Amino acid sequence: MKKISLTGDRPTGPLHIGHYFGSLVSRKELEDEYESFVMIADVQALTDHFKEPEKVKANVLEVALDYLASGLNPEKTTFFIQSQIPQIAELTIFFSNLVTINTLKRNPTVKSEVAEKKGLFGTKGEKLTYGFLGYPVSQAADITIVRADVVPVGEEQLPMIELTREIIERFHRTYKTEVFALPQAKLSKAPRILGTDGSAKMSKTLNNAIFLKDEPEEIKEKIKTAKTDSELKVTYDPKNRPEISNLVLVYGLIHSITPQEAVKEIGNMNYSAFKNKLADDLIKFLEPIREKRNELEKSPEKIMNILATGTQKTLTRAEETINLVKRAMKINY
Ligand code: TRP
């Protein structure tokens, strides 16, 4: 039997090049070797967008389009929508007994997100909801509902995988039944791409992202105005020169070379010449994705069908898992 891979994204906007190099590429690599599940995490998206359900709904299709345009193959990968698998919500409740509030409060990813979302959760996090604090538990349920062995993700998701492993170990010890595999994170070669403003994360909310669906003009503008330091020579030194190094990293990724090789190739180009070349090359690199996306966009019903088929398949496996869980927890009447 093939091992299982599961990962997902929150549908809060279209996917960007950070998603692409951080995770989509490794998902594609896993498609043959693993039975692959990719989830559109609408329930998780609602934990910080609960006031904007229309936005989440609209982005389910956007994200699905990005998956397929990036070359993930629906014959090989099972795509599904989180909210359509009620067993995930059930499992979340069962897992909530196995996690302390203190563990959740210490989660570095949750902490930095709460600090970013002052409007929603208060300047000191005084309005933090139970749902947002607890989303890592629900993410553990996402992973375990298909009994995943591997989770291809970016670096900022590592605390979630660690928590998932802790919950599984506690579950097995507490209920004396081995139900789950212990999942491993799989990082790509570019587990973190900075925003074009140099901030630690590329994200739609921070308005510093280059989207897979961006038009050539938008890409040009974004690269042109990307933050750099005031030196002139292009080098790769992510510690001391994060902004320019990030652009070098992207250049390397689109040419399948290391950042060090990229620096050699860039040679003595000044910043503006380098940025021009990077923008042109990135536009070329993204062109087939954009074209395929434009094509797919014409038949949204086809996309929704792919999601429905994937959801059915996932339901079968989720049902199996929840039965094992209920038996272990002695709630199988
Ligand atoms: N938290 C992930 C993100 O923000 C999305 C996600 C939800 C996920 N459930 C998951 C990722 C399960 C991997 C596995 O991008």
mmCIF file of C-alpha atoms and ligand atoms in Angstrom:
data_model
loop_
_atom_site.group_PDB
_atom_site.id
_atom_site.type_symbol
_atom_site.label_atom_id
_atom_site.label_comp_id
_atom_site.label_asym_id
_atom_site.label_seq_id
_atom_site.Cartn_x
_atom_site.Cartn_y
_atom_site.Cartn_z
ATOM 1 C CA MET A 1 0.000 0.000 0.000
ATOM 2 C CA LYS A 2 1.124 3.493 -0.825
ATOM 3 C CA LYS A 3 1.919 5.859 2.004
ATOM 4 C CA ILE A 4 -0.365 8.849 2.470
ATOM 5 C CA SER A 5 0.453 12.512 2.017
ATOM 6 C CA LEU A 6 -1.814 15.357 3.121
ATOM 7 C CA THR A 7 -1.502 19.101 3.030
ATOM 8 C CA GLY A 8 -3.709 22.126 2.598
ATOM 9 C CA ASP A 9 -4.140 25.854 2.243
ATOM 10 C CA ARG A 10 -6.483 28.441 3.660
ATOM 11 C CA PRO A 11 -8.657 29.913 0.925
ATOM 12 C CA THR A 12 -8.143 33.553 1.838
ATOM 13 C CA GLY A 13 -6.676 34.659 -1.484
ATOM 14 C CA PRO A 14 -5.064 33.278 -4.609
ATOM 15 C CA LEU A 15 -1.799 31.369 -4.130
ATOM 16 C CA HIS A 16 1.549 33.128 -4.519
ATOM 17 C CA ILE A 17 5.095 32.139 -5.420
ATOM 18 C CA GLY A 18 5.825 31.405 -1.747
ATOM 19 C CA HIS A 19 3.171 28.670 -1.880
ATOM 20 C CA TYR A 20 4.498 27.483 -5.205
ATOM 21 C CA PHE A 21 8.144 27.049 -4.246
ATOM 22 C CA GLY A 22 7.426 26.298 -0.606
ATOM 23 C CA SER A 23 4.910 23.553 -1.086
ATOM 24 C CA LEU A 24 3.286 23.034 -4.499
ATOM 25 C CA VAL A 25 6.541 21.838 -6.038
ATOM 26 C CA SER A 26 7.070 19.183 -3.386
ATOM 27 C CA ARG A 27 3.436 18.124 -3.658
ATOM 28 C CA LYS A 28 3.946 17.472 -7.338
ATOM 29 C CA GLU A 29 7.027 15.409 -6.559
ATOM 30 C CA LEU A 30 5.040 13.283 -4.104
ATOM 31 C CA GLU A 31 2.113 12.608 -6.431
ATOM 32 C CA ASP A 32 3.454 9.339 -7.816
ATOM 33 C CA GLU A 33 5.025 7.894 -4.718
ATOM 34 C CA TYR A 34 2.235 8.716 -2.269
ATOM 35 C CA GLU A 35 -1.490 8.612 -2.200
ATOM 36 C CA SER A 36 -1.893 12.379 -2.042
ATOM 37 C CA PHE A 37 -4.635 14.464 -0.455
ATOM 38 C CA VAL A 38 -4.798 18.243 -0.798
ATOM 39 C CA MET A 39 -7.330 20.073 1.316
ATOM 40 C CA ILE A 40 -8.831 23.519 0.900
ATOM 41 C CA ALA A 41 -9.035 24.598 4.528
ATOM 42 C CA ASP A 42 -12.181 26.721 4.520
ATOM 43 C CA VAL A 43 -13.006 26.015 8.165
ATOM 44 C CA GLN A 44 -9.524 27.073 9.209
ATOM 45 C CA ALA A 45 -9.800 30.182 6.997
ATOM 46 C CA LEU A 46 -12.943 31.113 8.907
ATOM 47 C CA THR A 47 -11.042 31.114 12.227
ATOM 48 C CA ASP A 48 -9.674 34.513 11.289
ATOM 49 C CA HIS A 49 -12.167 35.427 8.535
ATOM 50 C CA PHE A 50 -15.378 34.495 10.327
ATOM 51 C CA LYS A 51 -16.809 37.887 9.430
ATOM 52 C CA GLU A 52 -16.108 37.378 5.714
ATOM 53 C CA PRO A 53 -17.658 34.078 4.665
ATOM 54 C CA GLU A 54 -18.211 35.299 1.064
ATOM 55 C CA LYS A 55 -14.508 35.937 0.694
ATOM 56 C CA VAL A 56 -13.610 32.448 1.915
ATOM 57 C CA LYS A 57 -16.167 30.885 -0.378
ATOM 58 C CA ALA A 58 -14.949 32.780 -3.452
ATOM 59 C CA ASN A 59 -11.370 31.783 -2.746
ATOM 60 C CA VAL A 60 -12.119 28.061 -2.623
ATOM 61 C CA LEU A 61 -12.369 28.171 -6.408
ATOM 62 C CA GLU A 62 -9.348 30.480 -6.736
ATOM 63 C CA VAL A 63 -7.139 28.090 -4.774
ATOM 64 C CA ALA A 64 -8.423 25.068 -6.688
ATOM 65 C CA LEU A 65 -7.599 26.863 -9.946
ATOM 66 C CA ASP A 66 -4.088 27.569 -8.701
ATOM 67 C CA TYR A 67 -3.569 23.903 -7.775
ATOM 68 C CA LEU A 68 -4.590 22.628 -11.167
ATOM 69 C CA ALA A 69 -2.837 25.409 -13.084
ATOM 70 C CA SER A 70 0.381 24.591 -11.188
ATOM 71 C CA GLY A 71 0.260 21.091 -12.567
ATOM 72 C CA LEU A 72 -1.148 19.025 -9.722
ATOM 73 C CA ASN A 73 -2.967 16.162 -11.392
ATOM 74 C CA PRO A 74 -6.535 15.395 -10.262
ATOM 75 C CA GLU A 75 -6.087 11.800 -11.459
ATOM 76 C CA LYS A 76 -3.354 11.392 -8.875
ATOM 77 C CA THR A 77 -4.149 13.883 -6.132
ATOM 78 C CA THR A 78 -7.422 13.872 -4.207
ATOM 79 C CA PHE A 79 -8.653 17.443 -3.659
ATOM 80 C CA PHE A 80 -11.297 18.151 -1.060
ATOM 81 C CA ILE A 81 -12.966 20.918 0.939
ATOM 82 C CA GLN A 82 -12.409 20.756 4.692
ATOM 83 C CA SER A 83 -15.939 21.764 5.733
ATOM 84 C CA GLN A 84 -17.404 18.856 3.734
ATOM 85 C CA ILE A 85 -15.729 16.280 5.963
ATOM 86 C CA PRO A 86 -17.633 16.467 9.278
ATOM 87 C CA GLN A 87 -15.394 13.761 10.747
ATOM 88 C CA ILE A 88 -12.622 16.385 10.954
ATOM 89 C CA ALA A 89 -14.771 18.463 13.313
ATOM 90 C CA GLU A 90 -15.571 15.376 15.382
ATOM 91 C CA LEU A 91 -11.943 14.416 15.668
ATOM 92 C CA THR A 92 -11.043 17.980 16.649
ATOM 93 C CA ILE A 93 -13.357 17.712 19.653
ATOM 94 C CA PHE A 94 -11.893 14.358 20.673
ATOM 95 C CA PHE A 95 -8.343 15.700 20.354
ATOM 96 C CA SER A 96 -9.127 18.821 22.385
ATOM 97 C CA ASN A 97 -8.878 16.764 25.585
ATOM 98 C CA LEU A 98 -5.313 15.863 24.752
ATOM 99 C CA VAL A 99 -3.911 19.409 24.408
ATOM 100 C CA THR A 100 -3.361 21.971 27.128
ATOM 101 C CA ILE A 101 -4.255 25.641 26.721
ATOM 102 C CA ASN A 102 -0.675 26.489 27.663
ATOM 103 C CA THR A 103 0.712 24.450 24.775
ATOM 104 C CA LEU A 104 -1.548 26.307 22.356
ATOM 105 C CA LYS A 105 -0.621 29.698 23.790
ATOM 106 C CA ARG A 106 3.062 28.931 23.265
ATOM 107 C CA ASN A 107 2.679 27.962 19.589
ATOM 108 C CA PRO A 108 5.004 30.395 17.772
ATOM 109 C CA THR A 109 2.985 30.489 14.551
ATOM 110 C CA VAL A 110 -0.274 31.205 16.357
ATOM 111 C CA LYS A 111 1.494 33.818 18.483
ATOM 112 C CA SER A 112 2.825 35.759 15.524
ATOM 113 C CA GLU A 113 -0.497 35.559 13.699
ATOM 114 C CA VAL A 114 -2.345 36.907 16.744
ATOM 115 C CA ALA A 115 0.185 39.748 16.947
ATOM 116 C CA GLU A 116 -0.459 40.518 13.251
ATOM 117 C CA LYS A 117 -4.244 40.538 13.644
ATOM 118 C CA LYS A 118 -4.664 43.239 16.253
ATOM 119 C CA GLY A 119 -7.859 44.516 14.644
ATOM 120 C CA LEU A 120 -9.497 41.166 15.147
ATOM 121 C CA PHE A 121 -7.897 39.807 18.309
ATOM 122 C CA GLY A 122 -7.016 43.021 20.198
ATOM 123 C CA THR A 123 -3.697 44.807 20.698
ATOM 124 C CA LYS A 124 -2.717 42.424 23.475
ATOM 125 C CA GLY A 125 -4.648 39.449 22.157
ATOM 126 C CA GLU A 126 -7.431 40.122 24.678
ATOM 127 C CA LYS A 127 -10.064 39.250 22.067
ATOM 128 C CA LEU A 128 -8.397 36.039 20.920
ATOM 129 C CA THR A 129 -11.065 33.430 20.179
ATOM 130 C CA TYR A 130 -11.216 29.831 21.280
ATOM 131 C CA GLY A 131 -11.463 28.892 17.590
ATOM 132 C CA PHE A 132 -8.286 30.646 16.506
ATOM 133 C CA LEU A 133 -6.254 29.532 19.527
ATOM 134 C CA GLY A 134 -7.439 26.011 18.831
ATOM 135 C CA TYR A 135 -6.919 25.838 15.066
ATOM 136 C CA PRO A 136 -3.722 23.788 15.459
ATOM 137 C CA VAL A 137 -5.864 21.061 17.061
ATOM 138 C CA SER A 138 -8.184 21.124 14.091
ATOM 139 C CA GLN A 139 -5.131 20.996 11.819
ATOM 140 C CA ALA A 140 -3.988 17.861 13.670
ATOM 141 C CA ALA A 141 -7.408 16.407 12.845
ATOM 142 C CA ASP A 142 -6.984 17.390 9.162
ATOM 143 C CA ILE A 143 -3.763 15.425 9.016
ATOM 144 C CA THR A 144 -4.895 12.420 11.005
ATOM 145 C CA ILE A 145 -8.349 11.990 9.468
ATOM 146 C CA VAL A 146 -6.629 10.464 6.414
ATOM 147 C CA ARG A 147 -3.919 8.912 8.648
ATOM 148 C CA ALA A 148 -1.186 10.790 6.780
ATOM 149 C CA ASP A 149 2.467 9.739 6.821
ATOM 150 C CA VAL A 150 3.895 12.897 5.334
ATOM 151 C CA VAL A 151 2.865 16.563 5.249
ATOM 152 C CA PRO A 152 4.547 18.789 2.632
ATOM 153 C CA VAL A 153 4.602 22.302 4.106
ATOM 154 C CA GLY A 154 6.514 25.537 4.539
ATOM 155 C CA GLU A 155 8.672 26.192 7.574
ATOM 156 C CA GLU A 156 6.057 28.135 9.559
ATOM 157 C CA GLN A 157 3.881 24.998 9.708
ATOM 158 C CA LEU A 158 6.450 22.922 11.617
ATOM 159 C CA PRO A 159 4.941 23.686 15.054
ATOM 160 C CA MET A 160 1.622 22.294 13.791
ATOM 161 C CA ILE A 161 3.183 19.013 12.692
ATOM 162 C CA GLU A 162 5.032 18.753 15.994
ATOM 163 C CA LEU A 163 1.754 19.253 17.886
ATOM 164 C CA THR A 164 0.060 16.656 15.678
ATOM 165 C CA ARG A 165 2.719 14.112 16.622
ATOM 166 C CA GLU A 166 2.293 14.934 20.315
ATOM 167 C CA ILE A 167 -1.465 14.515 20.108
ATOM 168 C CA ILE A 168 -1.116 11.185 18.290
ATOM 169 C CA GLU A 169 1.344 9.864 20.847
ATOM 170 C CA ARG A 170 -0.935 10.930 23.665
ATOM 171 C CA PHE A 171 -3.942 9.389 21.930
ATOM 172 C CA HIS A 172 -2.156 6.060 21.517
ATOM 173 C CA ARG A 173 -0.971 6.053 25.130
ATOM 174 C CA THR A 174 -4.321 7.113 26.552
ATOM 175 C CA TYR A 175 -6.555 4.760 24.581
ATOM 176 C CA LYS A 176 -4.005 1.972 24.179
ATOM 177 C CA THR A 177 -4.751 1.533 20.478
ATOM 178 C CA GLU A 178 -2.505 2.487 17.565
ATOM 179 C CA VAL A 179 -4.771 4.229 15.079
ATOM 180 C CA PHE A 180 -2.526 6.771 13.377
ATOM 181 C CA ALA A 181 0.793 6.969 11.568
ATOM 182 C CA LEU A 182 3.267 9.488 13.024
ATOM 183 C CA PRO A 183 3.445 12.100 10.258
ATOM 184 C CA GLN A 184 6.673 13.732 9.082
ATOM 185 C CA ALA A 185 6.889 17.250 7.690
ATOM 186 C CA LYS A 186 8.461 17.538 4.269
ATOM 187 C CA LEU A 187 10.096 20.891 3.626
ATOM 188 C CA SER A 188 10.930 22.024 0.108
ATOM 189 C CA LYS A 189 14.191 23.642 -1.003
ATOM 190 C CA ALA A 190 12.592 27.011 -0.295
ATOM 191 C CA PRO A 191 10.702 26.616 2.940
ATOM 192 C CA ARG A 192 10.464 30.380 3.320
ATOM 193 C CA ILE A 193 10.126 33.165 0.774
ATOM 194 C CA LEU A 194 10.062 36.703 2.141
ATOM 195 C CA GLY A 195 7.555 39.307 1.049
ATOM 196 C CA THR A 196 8.559 41.861 -1.589
ATOM 197 C CA ASP A 197 8.770 44.358 1.289
ATOM 198 C CA GLY A 198 11.366 42.180 2.986
ATOM 199 C CA SER A 199 9.065 41.088 5.789
ATOM 200 C CA ALA A 200 9.378 37.544 7.054
ATOM 201 C CA LYS A 201 6.348 36.204 5.244
ATOM 202 C CA MET A 202 4.884 36.595 1.792
ATOM 203 C CA SER A 203 1.152 37.061 2.302
ATOM 204 C CA LYS A 204 -1.865 38.609 0.699
ATOM 205 C CA THR A 205 -2.810 40.321 3.950
ATOM 206 C CA LEU A 206 0.571 42.034 4.126
ATOM 207 C CA ASN A 207 0.195 43.127 0.493
ATOM 208 C CA ASN A 208 3.669 41.898 -0.397
ATOM 209 C CA ALA A 209 2.911 38.850 -2.518
ATOM 210 C CA ILE A 210 3.479 37.916 -6.152
ATOM 211 C CA PHE A 211 0.512 35.768 -7.166
ATOM 212 C CA LEU A 212 0.635 32.916 -9.645
ATOM 213 C CA LYS A 213 -2.155 34.629 -11.537
ATOM 214 C CA ASP A 214 -0.527 38.074 -11.677
ATOM 215 C CA GLU A 215 -0.385 39.713 -15.094
ATOM 216 C CA PRO A 216 3.078 40.548 -16.540
ATOM 217 C CA GLU A 217 2.625 44.253 -15.766
ATOM 218 C CA GLU A 218 1.835 43.546 -12.123
ATOM 219 C CA ILE A 219 4.865 41.300 -11.789
ATOM 220 C CA LYS A 220 7.105 43.956 -13.327
ATOM 221 C CA GLU A 221 5.804 46.588 -10.953
ATOM 222 C CA LYS A 222 6.121 44.355 -7.895
ATOM 223 C CA ILE A 223 9.713 43.387 -8.662
ATOM 224 C CA LYS A 224 10.636 46.951 -9.540
ATOM 225 C CA THR A 225 9.336 48.245 -6.228
ATOM 226 C CA ALA A 226 10.572 45.276 -4.183
ATOM 227 C CA LYS A 227 12.579 46.487 -1.223
ATOM 228 C CA THR A 228 16.368 46.248 -1.403
ATOM 229 C CA ASP A 229 19.235 47.777 0.568
ATOM 230 C CA SER A 230 21.263 50.681 -0.742
ATOM 231 C CA GLU A 231 24.316 48.718 -1.806
ATOM 232 C CA LEU A 232 24.743 48.108 -5.474
ATOM 233 C CA LYS A 233 26.225 44.687 -5.819
ATOM 234 C CA VAL A 234 24.025 41.619 -5.816
ATOM 235 C CA THR A 235 25.170 39.024 -3.277
ATOM 236 C CA TYR A 236 23.526 36.188 -1.382
ATOM 237 C CA ASP A 237 23.682 36.862 2.333
ATOM 238 C CA PRO A 238 20.246 36.134 3.804
ATOM 239 C CA LYS A 239 21.293 37.046 7.369
ATOM 240 C CA ASN A 240 22.649 40.505 6.650
ATOM 241 C CA ARG A 241 20.954 41.348 3.360
ATOM 242 C CA PRO A 242 17.612 39.572 3.497
ATOM 243 C CA GLU A 243 15.783 41.565 0.810
ATOM 244 C CA ILE A 244 18.197 41.233 -2.095
ATOM 245 C CA SER A 245 19.012 37.662 -1.048
ATOM 246 C CA ASN A 246 15.340 36.809 -1.305
ATOM 247 C CA LEU A 247 15.287 38.048 -4.905
ATOM 248 C CA VAL A 248 18.402 35.992 -5.639
ATOM 249 C CA LEU A 249 16.683 32.967 -4.104
ATOM 250 C CA VAL A 250 13.653 33.455 -6.372
ATOM 251 C CA TYR A 251 15.946 33.865 -9.375
ATOM 252 C CA GLY A 252 17.657 30.586 -8.460
ATOM 253 C CA LEU A 253 14.344 28.793 -7.991
ATOM 254 C CA ILE A 254 12.960 29.732 -11.369
ATOM 255 C CA HIS A 255 16.212 28.623 -13.038
ATOM 256 C CA SER A 256 16.619 25.484 -10.887
ATOM 257 C CA ILE A 257 20.006 26.608 -9.573
ATOM 258 C CA THR A 258 21.299 27.362 -6.071
ATOM 259 C CA PRO A 259 21.410 30.972 -4.832
ATOM 260 C CA GLN A 260 25.218 30.776 -5.014
ATOM 261 C CA GLU A 261 25.073 29.776 -8.663
ATOM 262 C CA ALA A 262 22.520 32.516 -9.216
ATOM 263 C CA VAL A 263 24.922 35.138 -7.845
ATOM 264 C CA LYS A 264 27.571 33.938 -10.315
ATOM 265 C CA GLU A 265 25.128 34.139 -13.166
ATOM 266 C CA ILE A 266 23.966 37.620 -12.161
ATOM 267 C CA GLY A 267 27.627 38.674 -12.054
ATOM 268 C CA ASN A 268 28.119 42.426 -12.172
ATOM 269 C CA MET A 269 24.586 43.447 -13.038
ATOM 270 C CA ASN A 270 23.435 46.412 -10.964
ATOM 271 C CA TYR A 271 20.161 46.245 -9.042
ATOM 272 C CA SER A 272 17.980 47.662 -11.746
ATOM 273 C CA ALA A 273 19.410 45.420 -14.476
ATOM 274 C CA PHE A 274 19.018 42.416 -12.187
ATOM 275 C CA LYS A 275 15.450 43.348 -11.325
ATOM 276 C CA ASN A 276 14.574 43.747 -14.990
ATOM 277 C CA LYS A 277 15.939 40.330 -15.790
ATOM 278 C CA LEU A 278 14.292 38.751 -12.764
ATOM 279 C CA ALA A 279 10.918 40.259 -13.706
ATOM 280 C CA ASP A 280 11.218 39.054 -17.318
ATOM 281 C CA ASP A 281 12.270 35.560 -16.276
ATOM 282 C CA LEU A 282 9.574 35.298 -13.636
ATOM 283 C CA ILE A 283 6.938 36.388 -16.139
ATOM 284 C CA LYS A 284 8.164 33.697 -18.529
ATOM 285 C CA PHE A 285 8.242 31.121 -15.747
ATOM 286 C CA LEU A 286 4.666 31.869 -14.660
ATOM 287 C CA GLU A 287 3.258 32.206 -18.168
ATOM 288 C CA PRO A 288 2.205 28.554 -18.648
ATOM 289 C CA ILE A 289 0.555 28.579 -15.214
ATOM 290 C CA ARG A 290 -1.346 31.771 -16.003
ATOM 291 C CA GLU A 291 -2.439 30.476 -19.391
ATOM 292 C CA LYS A 292 -3.645 27.187 -18.005
ATOM 293 C CA ARG A 293 -5.457 29.047 -15.240
ATOM 294 C CA ASN A 294 -7.232 31.310 -17.725
ATOM 295 C CA GLU A 295 -8.347 28.225 -19.606
ATOM 296 C CA LEU A 296 -9.578 26.406 -16.491
ATOM 297 C CA GLU A 297 -11.379 29.506 -15.278
ATOM 298 C CA LYS A 298 -13.810 29.143 -18.150
ATOM 299 C CA SER A 299 -15.321 25.980 -16.691
ATOM 300 C CA PRO A 300 -15.754 26.438 -12.947
ATOM 301 C CA GLU A 301 -18.259 23.566 -12.870
ATOM 302 C CA LYS A 302 -15.480 21.182 -13.921
ATOM 303 C CA ILE A 303 -13.349 22.357 -11.008
ATOM 304 C CA MET A 304 -16.233 21.994 -8.547
ATOM 305 C CA ASN A 305 -16.741 18.466 -9.877
ATOM 306 C CA ILE A 306 -13.144 17.571 -9.198
ATOM 307 C CA LEU A 307 -13.586 18.841 -5.632
ATOM 308 C CA ALA A 308 -16.814 16.877 -5.200
ATOM 309 C CA THR A 309 -15.217 13.647 -6.414
ATOM 310 C CA GLY A 310 -12.247 14.176 -4.095
ATOM 311 C CA THR A 311 -14.534 14.949 -1.177
ATOM 312 C CA GLN A 312 -16.417 11.662 -1.702
ATOM 313 C CA LYS A 313 -13.199 9.700 -1.713
ATOM 314 C CA THR A 314 -11.948 11.473 1.410
ATOM 315 C CA LEU A 315 -15.253 10.826 3.189
ATOM 316 C CA THR A 316 -14.749 7.081 2.806
ATOM 317 C CA ARG A 317 -11.363 7.220 4.434
ATOM 318 C CA ALA A 318 -12.514 9.681 7.124
ATOM 319 C CA GLU A 319 -15.377 7.398 8.035
ATOM 320 C CA GLU A 320 -12.931 4.529 8.471
ATOM 321 C CA THR A 321 -10.696 6.620 10.721
ATOM 322 C CA ILE A 322 -13.508 7.923 12.899
ATOM 323 C CA ASN A 323 -14.771 4.378 13.450
ATOM 324 C CA LEU A 324 -11.328 3.293 14.634
ATOM 325 C CA VAL A 325 -11.142 6.355 16.880
ATOM 326 C CA LYS A 326 -14.579 5.779 18.395
ATOM 327 C CA ARG A 327 -13.786 2.168 19.062
ATOM 328 C CA ALA A 328 -10.547 3.162 20.813
ATOM 329 C CA MET A 329 -12.410 5.807 22.864
ATOM 330 C CA LYS A 330 -15.239 3.415 23.725
ATOM 331 C CA ILE A 331 -17.925 5.587 22.158
ATOM 332 C CA ASN A 332 -18.936 3.057 19.521
ATOM 333 C CA TYR A 333 -22.481 2.184 20.584
HETATM 334 N N1 TRP B 1 -2.255 26.126 8.261
HETATM 335 C C1 TRP B 1 -1.996 25.941 6.865
HETATM 336 C C2 TRP B 1 -1.661 27.312 6.269
HETATM 337 O O1 TRP B 1 -1.958 28.324 6.853
HETATM 338 C C3 TRP B 1 -3.159 25.341 6.114
HETATM 339 C C4 TRP B 1 -3.530 23.963 6.595
HETATM 340 C C5 TRP B 1 -4.718 23.614 7.164
HETATM 341 C C6 TRP B 1 -2.736 22.793 6.535
HETATM 342 N N2 TRP B 1 -4.736 22.310 7.473
HETATM 343 C C7 TRP B 1 -3.549 21.748 7.100
HETATM 344 C C8 TRP B 1 -1.451 22.495 6.078
HETATM 345 C C9 TRP B 1 -3.059 20.453 7.222
HETATM 346 C C10 TRP B 1 -0.972 21.191 6.196
HETATM 347 C C11 TRP B 1 -1.783 20.183 6.771
HETATM 348 O O2 TRP B 1 -1.126 27.361 5.187
#
